[in-house]
Coordinates of C-alpha atoms in Angstrom, one line a residue:
Chain T
M1 CA 56.4 0.8 -23.3
A2 CA 56.3 3.1 -20.2
V3 CA 58.2 2.1 -17.2
H4 CA 56.0 0.9 -14.5
L5 CA 55.5 3.4 -11.5
A6 CA 56.8 1.1 -9.0
D7 CA 59.9 0.4 -10.7
R8 CA 60.4 4.2 -11.3
L9 CA 60.1 4.7 -7.5
A10 CA 62.6 1.9 -6.7
A11 CA 64.9 3.3 -9.2
A12 CA 64.7 6.8 -7.6
L13 CA 65.4 5.4 -4.1
T14 CA 68.2 3.3 -5.2
R15 CA 69.9 6.0 -7.4
T16 CA 69.8 8.7 -4.8
Q17 CA 70.2 6.3 -1.7
S18 CA 67.4 8.2 0.0
R19 CA 63.9 7.3 1.1
V20 CA 63.0 11.0 1.3
C21 CA 60.1 12.7 -0.5
V22 CA 60.1 16.4 -0.4
G23 CA 56.6 17.9 0.0
L24 CA 56.4 21.2 -1.9
D25 CA 53.6 23.0 0.1
P26 CA 54.5 26.6 -0.5
A27 CA 52.3 28.2 2.2
S28 CA 52.1 31.9 1.9
E29 CA 53.9 33.1 4.9
G30 CA 56.9 30.7 4.7
V31 CA 57.2 31.6 0.9
A32 CA 57.0 35.5 1.9
Q33 CA 59.6 35.0 4.6
A34 CA 62.0 33.0 2.4
L35 CA 61.9 35.4 -0.4
G36 CA 61.6 38.6 1.6
R37 CA 58.4 39.8 -0.1
P38 CA 54.8 39.5 -0.1
P39 CA 53.9 36.5 -2.0
D40 CA 51.9 35.9 -5.2
A41 CA 51.6 32.9 -7.6
G42 CA 54.9 33.7 -9.3
A43 CA 56.6 33.6 -6.1
L44 CA 55.5 30.1 -5.5
W45 CA 57.1 29.1 -8.9
E46 CA 60.5 31.1 -8.0
F47 CA 60.4 29.5 -4.5
N48 CA 60.1 26.0 -5.9
Q49 CA 62.7 26.1 -8.5
R50 CA 65.1 27.1 -5.7
I51 CA 64.0 24.2 -3.5
L52 CA 64.0 21.6 -6.5
D53 CA 67.8 22.5 -7.0
A54 CA 68.8 22.5 -3.6
V55 CA 67.3 19.1 -2.7
Q56 CA 68.2 17.3 -5.7
P57 CA 71.3 15.6 -4.6
Y58 CA 69.5 14.3 -1.5
C59 CA 66.1 12.7 -2.8
G60 CA 64.6 11.5 -6.0
V61 CA 60.7 12.2 -5.1
V62 CA 58.8 15.2 -4.6
K63 CA 55.2 15.9 -3.8
P64 CA 53.4 19.1 -4.4
Q65 CA 50.2 19.7 -2.5
S66 CA 47.7 21.0 -4.7
A67 CA 45.8 23.0 -2.1
F68 CA 48.8 25.5 -1.8
Y69 CA 48.5 26.1 -5.5
E70 CA 44.7 26.2 -5.9
V71 CA 44.4 29.0 -3.2
W72 CA 45.9 31.4 -5.8
G73 CA 43.2 30.4 -8.3
P74 CA 44.2 30.0 -12.0
E75 CA 47.6 31.5 -11.6
G76 CA 48.5 29.0 -8.6
V77 CA 47.7 26.2 -10.9
E78 CA 49.9 27.8 -13.4
A79 CA 52.7 27.6 -11.0
L80 CA 51.9 24.0 -10.1
R81 CA 52.0 23.1 -13.8
K82 CA 55.6 24.7 -14.0
T83 CA 56.6 23.1 -11.0
L84 CA 55.3 19.6 -12.3
V85 CA 57.2 20.1 -15.5
R86 CA 60.2 21.2 -14.1
A87 CA 60.3 18.6 -11.5
R88 CA 59.8 15.6 -14.0
E89 CA 62.4 17.2 -16.3
S90 CA 64.8 17.1 -13.5
G91 CA 64.3 13.4 -13.0
F92 CA 62.1 13.6 -9.8
V93 CA 59.4 11.0 -9.5
C94 CA 56.4 13.6 -8.8
L95 CA 53.6 12.5 -6.6
L96 CA 50.8 15.2 -6.7
D97 CA 49.0 15.3 -3.6
A98 CA 45.4 16.3 -4.3
K99 CA 43.5 13.4 -2.8
R100 CA 41.0 13.5 -5.7
N101 CA 37.9 11.2 -5.6
D102 CA 34.8 10.9 -7.8
I103 CA 33.2 8.2 -10.1
A104 CA 32.5 7.4 -13.7
S105 CA 33.1 10.3 -16.1
T106 CA 34.3 12.5 -13.5
A107 CA 37.0 10.2 -12.0
A108 CA 37.9 9.7 -15.6
A109 CA 38.3 13.5 -16.1
Y110 CA 40.6 13.8 -13.1
A111 CA 42.6 10.7 -14.2
Q112 CA 42.9 12.6 -17.8
A113 CA 43.9 15.8 -15.8
Y114 CA 46.6 14.1 -13.9
L115 CA 47.8 10.8 -15.2
A116 CA 47.7 11.4 -19.1
D117 CA 49.8 13.7 -20.9
G118 CA 48.0 17.0 -20.0
P119 CA 49.4 20.2 -18.5
L120 CA 49.2 18.9 -14.9
A121 CA 50.7 15.4 -15.7
C122 CA 52.4 13.7 -12.6
D123 CA 53.7 10.3 -12.0
A124 CA 51.1 9.3 -9.2
L125 CA 48.1 11.1 -7.7
T126 CA 46.7 10.6 -4.1
V127 CA 43.2 9.5 -4.0
N128 CA 40.4 9.1 -1.4
P129 CA 39.0 5.5 -1.2
Y130 CA 35.8 6.3 0.3
L131 CA 33.8 5.6 -2.8
G132 CA 35.0 2.3 -3.4
S133 CA 36.3 0.6 -6.5
D134 CA 34.2 2.9 -8.9
G135 CA 36.2 5.6 -7.8
I136 CA 39.8 3.8 -8.5
A137 CA 39.2 2.1 -11.8
P138 CA 39.2 5.1 -13.8
F139 CA 42.3 6.1 -12.7
L140 CA 44.0 2.8 -13.4
K141 CA 42.5 2.6 -16.9
V142 CA 44.2 6.1 -17.8
G143 CA 47.3 5.8 -15.8
R144 CA 48.7 2.3 -16.3
P145 CA 49.4 2.8 -20.1
A146 CA 51.6 5.5 -19.0
G147 CA 53.3 3.7 -16.1
R148 CA 51.6 6.2 -13.7
G149 CA 49.4 5.3 -10.6
I150 CA 47.7 6.2 -7.3
F151 CA 48.3 6.3 -3.7
A152 CA 45.0 5.6 -1.9
L153 CA 44.6 7.0 1.7
V154 CA 44.5 4.2 4.0
K155 CA 45.7 5.3 7.7
T156 CA 46.0 9.1 7.6
S157 CA 48.5 11.0 10.0
N158 CA 46.1 13.2 11.7
P159 CA 44.9 12.9 15.4
S160 CA 41.1 12.2 14.3
S161 CA 42.0 9.5 11.7
D162 CA 40.9 7.1 14.3
E163 CA 37.2 8.5 14.2
L164 CA 36.4 6.3 11.0
Q165 CA 39.6 4.5 10.0
N166 CA 39.8 2.8 13.2
L167 CA 36.3 1.5 13.5
R168 CA 35.9 -2.2 13.6
V169 CA 34.0 -3.6 10.9
E170 CA 31.9 -6.8 10.7
S171 CA 34.7 -8.9 9.3
G172 CA 36.6 -8.2 12.6
A173 CA 39.1 -5.8 10.6
L174 CA 39.5 -2.3 11.5
L175 CA 38.2 0.0 8.6
Y176 CA 41.8 1.1 7.5
E177 CA 42.6 -2.6 7.2
A178 CA 39.7 -3.3 5.0
V179 CA 40.7 -0.3 2.9
G180 CA 44.3 -1.7 2.8
N181 CA 42.9 -5.0 1.6
L182 CA 41.0 -3.4 -1.2
V183 CA 44.3 -1.3 -2.1
A184 CA 46.0 -4.8 -2.5
T185 CA 43.4 -6.2 -4.6
W186 CA 43.2 -3.0 -6.9
G187 CA 47.0 -3.4 -7.5
A188 CA 47.4 -7.0 -7.6
D189 CA 47.0 -7.4 -11.5
N190 CA 49.8 -4.8 -12.4
L191 CA 53.1 -5.6 -10.7
G192 CA 56.3 -3.9 -11.7
D193 CA 59.5 -5.9 -11.8
C194 CA 60.2 -4.9 -8.3
G195 CA 57.3 -6.9 -7.3
Y196 CA 55.1 -3.7 -6.0
S197 CA 52.1 -2.6 -7.7
D198 CA 51.0 0.8 -9.0
V199 CA 48.4 1.3 -6.3
G200 CA 50.3 2.6 -3.3
A201 CA 48.7 3.5 0.3
V202 CA 49.2 6.5 2.4
V203 CA 50.2 5.6 6.0
G204 CA 51.0 8.1 8.6
A205 CA 54.3 8.1 10.4
T206 CA 52.3 9.1 13.4
Y207 CA 50.9 5.7 13.8
P208 CA 54.1 3.4 13.8
S209 CA 52.3 0.2 14.9
E210 CA 49.7 0.4 12.3
L211 CA 52.5 1.0 9.7
A212 CA 54.3 -1.9 10.8
H213 CA 51.2 -4.0 10.7
L214 CA 50.3 -2.9 7.2
R215 CA 53.8 -3.4 6.0
R216 CA 53.3 -7.1 6.7
R217 CA 49.7 -7.3 5.3
L218 CA 50.6 -5.4 2.0
P219 CA 53.9 -6.7 0.9
Q220 CA 53.2 -5.4 -2.8
T221 CA 52.1 -2.0 -1.8
W222 CA 54.3 1.0 -2.0
F223 CA 53.6 3.4 1.0
L224 CA 53.7 7.2 1.2
I225 CA 54.4 8.0 4.5
P226 CA 53.3 11.5 5.8
G227 CA 53.7 12.8 9.3
Y228 CA 57.4 13.0 9.7
G229 CA 59.1 15.8 11.6
R230 CA 57.0 18.5 12.6
Q231 CA 53.7 16.0 12.8
G232 CA 56.0 14.0 15.2
G233 CA 57.0 10.9 13.2
T234 CA 60.7 10.0 13.7
A235 CA 63.1 7.9 11.6
A236 CA 62.6 5.1 14.0
D237 CA 58.8 5.4 13.5
V238 CA 59.2 5.0 9.8
A239 CA 61.8 2.3 9.5
P240 CA 59.0 -0.5 9.7
G241 CA 57.6 0.8 6.6
F242 CA 60.5 -0.6 4.4
D243 CA 61.2 -4.1 3.1
A244 CA 64.7 -5.7 3.8
Q245 CA 65.9 -4.1 0.5
R246 CA 64.8 -0.7 1.9
L247 CA 62.4 -0.2 -0.7
G248 CA 58.5 -0.2 -0.5
A249 CA 58.0 3.4 1.1
V250 CA 58.9 7.0 0.7
V251 CA 58.8 9.3 3.8
N252 CA 57.5 12.8 3.2
S253 CA 58.4 16.0 5.0
S254 CA 57.1 19.5 3.9
S255 CA 57.6 22.4 6.0
G256 CA 60.6 20.7 8.0
I257 CA 62.5 20.9 4.7
I258 CA 61.5 23.6 2.8
F259 CA 60.9 25.9 5.4
A260 CA 63.9 24.7 7.5
G261 CA 65.4 28.1 7.0
K262 CA 62.7 29.8 9.1
D263 CA 64.6 30.2 12.3
R264 CA 68.1 30.6 10.5
P265 CA 68.1 34.2 9.2
D266 CA 71.7 33.8 8.5
V267 CA 71.3 31.2 6.0
D268 CA 69.8 31.0 2.5
F269 CA 66.6 29.4 2.5
A270 CA 67.4 26.8 -0.2
V271 CA 70.7 26.0 1.5
A272 CA 68.7 25.2 4.6
A273 CA 66.2 23.3 2.7
G274 CA 69.1 21.2 1.1
E275 CA 70.6 20.5 4.6
A276 CA 67.5 19.5 6.0
A277 CA 66.9 17.0 3.2
R278 CA 70.3 15.7 3.7
A279 CA 69.9 15.3 7.4
M280 CA 66.4 13.5 7.0
R281 CA 67.9 11.1 4.5
D282 CA 70.8 10.5 6.9
S283 CA 68.6 9.8 9.7
I284 CA 66.4 7.2 7.9
E285 CA 69.3 5.5 6.4
A286 CA 70.8 5.3 10.1
A287 CA 67.4 4.0 11.4
L288 CA 67.4 1.2 8.7
D289 CA 71.0 0.5 9.6
A290 CA 70.3 0.0 13.1
R291 CA 67.3 -2.1 12.1
S292 CA 69.4 -4.7 10.1
M293 CA 72.0 -5.1 12.7
Chain I
M1 CA 26.6 39.9 8.7
A2 CA 26.5 37.1 6.0
V3 CA 23.4 35.4 5.6
H4 CA 23.7 31.6 6.6
L5 CA 24.2 29.0 3.8
A6 CA 21.4 27.2 4.7
D7 CA 18.9 30.1 4.6
R8 CA 20.3 30.9 1.2
L9 CA 19.6 27.6 0.0
A10 CA 16.2 27.9 1.4
A11 CA 15.5 31.2 -0.3
A12 CA 16.8 29.9 -3.5
L13 CA 14.2 27.1 -3.5
T14 CA 11.5 29.1 -2.3
R15 CA 12.0 31.8 -4.8
T16 CA 12.3 29.5 -7.9
Q17 CA 10.0 26.9 -6.7
S18 CA 12.2 24.5 -7.7
R19 CA 14.5 21.8 -5.8
V20 CA 16.9 21.4 -9.0
C21 CA 20.5 21.8 -9.0
V22 CA 22.0 22.1 -12.4
G23 CA 25.5 20.1 -12.7
L24 CA 27.9 22.1 -14.8
D25 CA 30.0 19.2 -16.0
P26 CA 31.3 20.5 -19.3
A27 CA 32.8 17.2 -20.7
S28 CA 34.6 17.9 -23.9
E29 CA 32.6 15.6 -26.2
G30 CA 29.4 17.2 -25.0
V31 CA 30.6 20.8 -25.4
A32 CA 32.3 19.8 -28.7
Q33 CA 28.8 18.7 -30.0
A34 CA 26.7 21.6 -28.6
L35 CA 29.1 24.3 -29.9
G36 CA 29.9 22.6 -33.3
R37 CA 33.6 23.0 -32.8
P38 CA 36.7 21.3 -31.1
P39 CA 36.6 22.3 -27.6
D40 CA 39.1 24.2 -25.6
A41 CA 39.0 25.8 -22.2
G42 CA 37.3 29.0 -23.8
A43 CA 34.5 26.9 -25.0
L44 CA 33.7 25.6 -21.5
W45 CA 33.1 29.1 -20.5
E46 CA 30.9 29.8 -23.6
F47 CA 28.9 26.9 -23.1
N48 CA 28.4 27.6 -19.4
Q49 CA 27.3 31.2 -20.0
R50 CA 24.7 29.8 -22.3
I51 CA 23.5 27.1 -19.8
L52 CA 23.4 29.6 -17.0
D53 CA 21.0 31.9 -19.0
A54 CA 18.9 28.9 -20.1
V55 CA 18.2 27.3 -16.6
Q56 CA 18.0 30.5 -14.6
P57 CA 14.1 30.5 -14.7
Y58 CA 13.9 26.8 -13.5
C59 CA 16.5 26.6 -10.7
G60 CA 18.4 28.6 -8.1
V61 CA 21.3 26.3 -7.4
V62 CA 24.1 25.2 -9.7
K63 CA 26.9 22.7 -9.1
P64 CA 30.2 23.1 -11.3
Q65 CA 32.1 19.8 -11.1
S66 CA 35.9 20.8 -10.7
A67 CA 37.2 17.6 -12.6
F68 CA 36.0 19.0 -15.9
Y69 CA 37.8 22.2 -15.6
E70 CA 41.0 20.8 -14.0
V71 CA 41.5 18.5 -17.0
W72 CA 42.2 21.9 -19.0
G73 CA 44.9 22.6 -16.7
P74 CA 45.2 26.3 -15.5
E75 CA 43.2 27.6 -18.5
G76 CA 40.3 25.5 -17.3
V77 CA 40.4 26.6 -13.8
E78 CA 40.2 30.1 -15.3
A79 CA 36.9 28.9 -17.0
L80 CA 35.8 27.5 -13.7
R81 CA 36.6 31.1 -12.1
K82 CA 34.6 33.1 -14.8
T83 CA 31.7 30.3 -14.3
L84 CA 31.6 30.7 -10.4
V85 CA 31.8 34.6 -10.7
R86 CA 29.2 34.8 -13.3
A87 CA 26.7 32.3 -11.6
R88 CA 27.0 34.0 -8.2
E89 CA 26.5 37.5 -9.9
S90 CA 23.2 35.9 -11.4
G91 CA 22.0 35.0 -7.8
F92 CA 22.6 31.3 -8.1
V93 CA 23.7 29.3 -4.9
C94 CA 26.9 27.8 -6.1
L95 CA 28.0 24.4 -4.9
L96 CA 31.5 23.4 -6.0
D97 CA 31.7 19.8 -6.3
A98 CA 35.4 19.1 -5.6
K99 CA 35.3 16.6 -2.8
R100 CA 38.4 18.0 -1.2
N101 CA 39.8 16.7 1.8
D102 CA 43.1 17.2 3.9
I103 CA 44.1 18.3 7.2
A104 CA 45.5 21.2 9.2
S105 CA 47.3 23.9 7.3
T106 CA 46.6 22.0 4.0
A107 CA 42.7 21.9 4.8
A108 CA 42.9 25.5 5.7
A109 CA 44.4 26.2 2.3
Y110 CA 41.6 24.6 0.4
A111 CA 39.2 26.5 2.7
Q112 CA 40.9 29.6 1.9
A113 CA 40.6 28.8 -1.9
Y114 CA 37.1 28.0 -2.1
L115 CA 35.3 29.4 0.9
A116 CA 37.0 32.8 1.6
D117 CA 36.8 35.6 -1.1
G118 CA 39.6 34.4 -3.5
P119 CA 39.3 34.0 -7.2
L120 CA 37.4 30.6 -6.9
A121 CA 35.0 31.5 -4.1
C122 CA 31.7 29.5 -4.0
D123 CA 29.0 28.9 -1.5
A124 CA 29.5 25.6 -0.4
L125 CA 32.2 22.8 -1.2
T126 CA 31.8 19.2 -1.2
V127 CA 34.5 17.4 1.1
N128 CA 35.4 13.7 1.7
P129 CA 34.9 12.9 5.3
Y130 CA 37.3 9.9 5.5
L131 CA 39.9 11.8 7.7
G132 CA 37.7 12.6 10.3
S133 CA 37.0 16.0 12.2
D134 CA 40.4 17.3 11.6
G135 CA 39.6 17.4 7.9
I136 CA 36.3 19.2 8.6
A137 CA 37.2 22.0 11.2
P138 CA 39.3 24.2 8.9
F139 CA 36.5 24.4 6.4
L140 CA 34.1 25.6 9.1
K141 CA 36.5 28.1 10.5
V142 CA 36.9 29.9 7.1
G143 CA 33.5 29.3 5.6
R144 CA 31.2 30.2 8.6
P145 CA 32.2 34.1 8.9
A146 CA 31.2 34.1 5.2
G147 CA 27.9 32.2 5.4
R148 CA 29.5 29.4 3.5
G149 CA 29.4 25.8 4.3
I150 CA 30.2 22.3 3.0
F151 CA 28.5 19.0 1.8
A152 CA 30.2 15.9 3.2
L153 CA 30.0 12.6 1.2
V154 CA 27.9 10.3 3.2
K155 CA 26.3 7.9 0.8
T156 CA 27.2 8.2 -2.5
S157 CA 25.3 7.2 -5.7
N158 CA 27.6 4.9 -7.5
P159 CA 27.2 1.1 -7.4
S160 CA 30.3 0.4 -5.2
S161 CA 29.5 2.9 -2.6
D162 CA 28.2 -0.2 -0.5
E163 CA 31.9 -1.7 -0.4
L164 CA 33.0 0.9 2.4
Q165 CA 30.0 2.9 3.1
N166 CA 27.5 0.0 4.0
L167 CA 30.1 -2.0 6.2
R168 CA 28.4 -2.4 9.8
V169 CA 30.7 -1.1 12.4
E170 CA 31.0 -2.1 16.1
S171 CA 28.4 0.3 17.3
G172 CA 25.9 -1.6 15.1
A173 CA 25.6 1.2 12.6
L174 CA 26.5 1.1 9.1
L175 CA 29.6 3.4 8.1
Y176 CA 27.6 5.8 6.1
E177 CA 25.3 6.3 9.1
A178 CA 28.2 6.8 11.5
V179 CA 29.4 9.4 8.9
G180 CA 25.9 10.8 9.0
N181 CA 26.1 11.1 12.7
L182 CA 29.4 13.0 12.7
V183 CA 28.0 15.4 9.8
A184 CA 25.1 16.2 12.2
T185 CA 27.4 16.8 15.1
W186 CA 29.7 19.1 12.8
G187 CA 26.8 21.1 11.9
A188 CA 24.9 21.3 15.2
D189 CA 26.3 24.4 16.5
N190 CA 25.5 26.6 13.6
L191 CA 22.0 26.5 12.4
G192 CA 20.4 28.9 10.1
D193 CA 16.9 30.5 10.8
C194 CA 15.4 27.7 8.7
G195 CA 16.7 25.2 11.1
Y196 CA 19.2 23.6 9.1
S197 CA 23.0 23.7 9.5
D198 CA 25.9 24.6 7.1
V199 CA 27.2 21.1 7.0
G200 CA 25.2 19.3 4.4
A201 CA 25.2 15.6 3.2
V202 CA 25.7 13.9 -0.1
V203 CA 23.1 11.2 -0.5
G204 CA 22.6 9.6 -3.8
A205 CA 19.2 9.3 -5.3
T206 CA 20.1 5.9 -6.4
Y207 CA 19.7 4.6 -3.0
P208 CA 16.1 5.9 -1.9
S209 CA 15.7 3.7 1.2
E210 CA 19.0 5.2 2.5
L211 CA 17.9 8.5 1.6
A212 CA 14.6 8.2 3.4
H213 CA 16.3 6.8 6.4
L214 CA 19.0 9.6 6.6
R215 CA 16.2 12.2 6.3
R216 CA 14.6 10.8 9.5
R217 CA 18.0 10.7 11.2
L218 CA 19.4 14.0 10.2
P219 CA 16.7 16.6 10.4
Q220 CA 18.9 19.6 10.6
T221 CA 21.1 18.5 7.6
W222 CA 20.7 19.9 4.0
F223 CA 21.2 17.0 1.3
L224 CA 22.8 17.4 -2.0
I225 CA 21.2 14.3 -4.1
P226 CA 23.1 13.3 -7.1
G227 CA 22.2 10.4 -9.2
Y228 CA 19.0 11.7 -10.7
G229 CA 18.2 10.9 -14.3
R230 CA 21.1 9.3 -16.3
Q231 CA 22.2 7.3 -13.2
G232 CA 19.0 5.9 -12.6
G233 CA 17.2 8.4 -9.8
T234 CA 13.8 9.2 -10.3
A235 CA 11.4 12.0 -8.9
A236 CA 9.9 9.4 -6.6
D237 CA 13.2 8.2 -5.5
V238 CA 14.1 11.7 -4.5
A239 CA 10.9 12.9 -2.8
P240 CA 11.8 11.4 0.6
G241 CA 14.7 13.5 0.9
F242 CA 12.4 16.5 1.5
D243 CA 10.9 17.9 4.6
A244 CA 7.3 18.8 4.8
Q245 CA 8.1 22.4 3.7
R246 CA 9.8 21.0 0.6
L247 CA 13.0 22.0 2.0
G248 CA 16.1 20.2 3.1
A249 CA 17.5 19.0 -0.1
V250 CA 18.4 19.8 -3.9
V251 CA 18.6 17.3 -6.5
N252 CA 21.4 17.5 -9.0
S253 CA 21.3 16.6 -12.7
S254 CA 24.4 17.3 -14.9
S255 CA 24.5 15.6 -18.3
G256 CA 20.6 15.1 -18.2
I257 CA 20.1 18.8 -18.5
I258 CA 23.1 20.2 -19.8
F259 CA 23.3 17.7 -22.7
A260 CA 19.7 17.4 -23.1
G261 CA 20.2 18.7 -26.7
K262 CA 22.4 15.7 -27.5
D263 CA 19.9 13.9 -29.6
R264 CA 17.9 17.0 -30.7
P265 CA 19.8 18.4 -33.6
D266 CA 17.0 20.7 -34.5
V267 CA 16.9 22.3 -31.2
D268 CA 19.6 24.8 -29.7
F269 CA 21.4 23.2 -26.8
A270 CA 20.7 25.9 -24.4
V271 CA 17.1 25.7 -25.2
A272 CA 17.0 22.1 -24.6
A273 CA 18.7 22.5 -21.4
G274 CA 16.3 24.9 -20.2
E275 CA 13.4 22.5 -21.1
A276 CA 15.1 19.8 -19.4
A277 CA 15.5 21.9 -16.3
R278 CA 11.8 22.8 -16.4
A279 CA 10.8 19.2 -16.8
M280 CA 12.9 18.1 -13.8
R281 CA 11.5 20.9 -11.7
D282 CA 7.9 19.9 -12.7
S283 CA 8.7 16.2 -12.1
I284 CA 10.0 16.5 -8.5
E285 CA 7.2 19.1 -7.7
A286 CA 4.6 16.6 -8.9
A287 CA 6.2 13.8 -6.9
L288 CA 6.0 16.2 -3.7
D289 CA 2.4 16.8 -4.5
A290 CA 1.7 13.2 -4.7
R291 CA 3.5 12.7 -1.4
S292 CA 1.4 15.2 0.4
M293 CA -2.1 14.1 -0.9

């Protein structure tokens, strides 16, 4: 019997004493600078191996962003495949950020691609909820037997996320709240031992009041919190995303960690990434310490 | 100077006298049956070549669905690459159905992957609008200089599309209408000679009244209409999606065409696909004839 996604996330956070998720977004310019040579798909894989080794002491969750691999075509997807295999073998919980969404047999194909035991298997996939329940059910059908799950976009970190997500709908709720309610419903019939479900929510660090509000409304929903660091979110901003046991959320940082060496030409890029991951871990723990005083 | 997407679509429909888009969704079981052997990524490519040749007399637009390639991992993406190259070389306008969505540098990477001259270049990419304008602008920035564009999901063809898309928002509009308004805004500053923009809308054949309504509201917006055939949409249902010149929409059918040979063991699968494409073309033209009488 596969271990439930929610429990694997909880174990990863407890084991590492870290709420950090490192975003593996190997943008070309950053990789070129780090490795000191023009990038290609092979460079992505080389870069990622070094990053994974460097951050492993400081986090138990990683999140490759599919776009940065797809841009290299089939060879980039091969670099993604190797990265996923290596990260999972190293014990990381792997969230693949691909924001897939479709219906019926197409959603089933995406689910088969990412939540079954194929070449691109991950532990959880980000998905877009705009198509409603039809676009979610196929992912759960494929993912659940394998202890895998999804994170649905609820309140994204970008400035224009208000345009649609903060429209007030007829029930009186805002659209993102209505989506949050659906997310809770989708996950309610498959809770892990830790009390959380396998249908998480993406909630940006850049909207801390919405984050706090959603934490109260969705007590069984894991949050994936992007927008920390270069997008503006702070440790104090993300603290309300966690429950009293410091579970229920992972906070992602991508370029702030993997390209932390950008302005430090005297330091190896992987060493800089490890230090940045440790500093982020410590900042979040300190914010949670302050909260519980 | 690259020819504008809208004008290339108009030319494709006028040249072929067909409003049909053939969906290249090579699901494993269907490909296995058609080729009479267990499928692999190479089989997808072999299958697609035969289909492209067979349907070319009857349509000028094709739409590969990325999920059915991603499920085979890097090798499947290689089959997608070959399919896109071959289809574009054969003169098809290629819409890649991938429903991508993200923000900032990530959306720019997706745009670079699909709307620049990389290995997976297509003519237009489907995108999901849930993130708002931030998730659209990077695609336009990359696509426009190359005469490429996007189709944003507005009203999808599935039964649960009502759950979010038909929520009434504070302005009094339904959510899908609000999204439609955004789509019109996003495209308004780049119209082709035919009067249509490079930001299209996905509107399902299974909601004919919404389709007619959106045609009136969005006179400068190309529609990509899925849901024809096996999902239930008829030629009469899709007729209101077209303007008086029979432009402004393409109607997609996937398994109804590419797997038309499923129940005809005496007929070559590609011949059956060609016949199905011709029949669909003729049905839609007849519905448009009936409308104009």
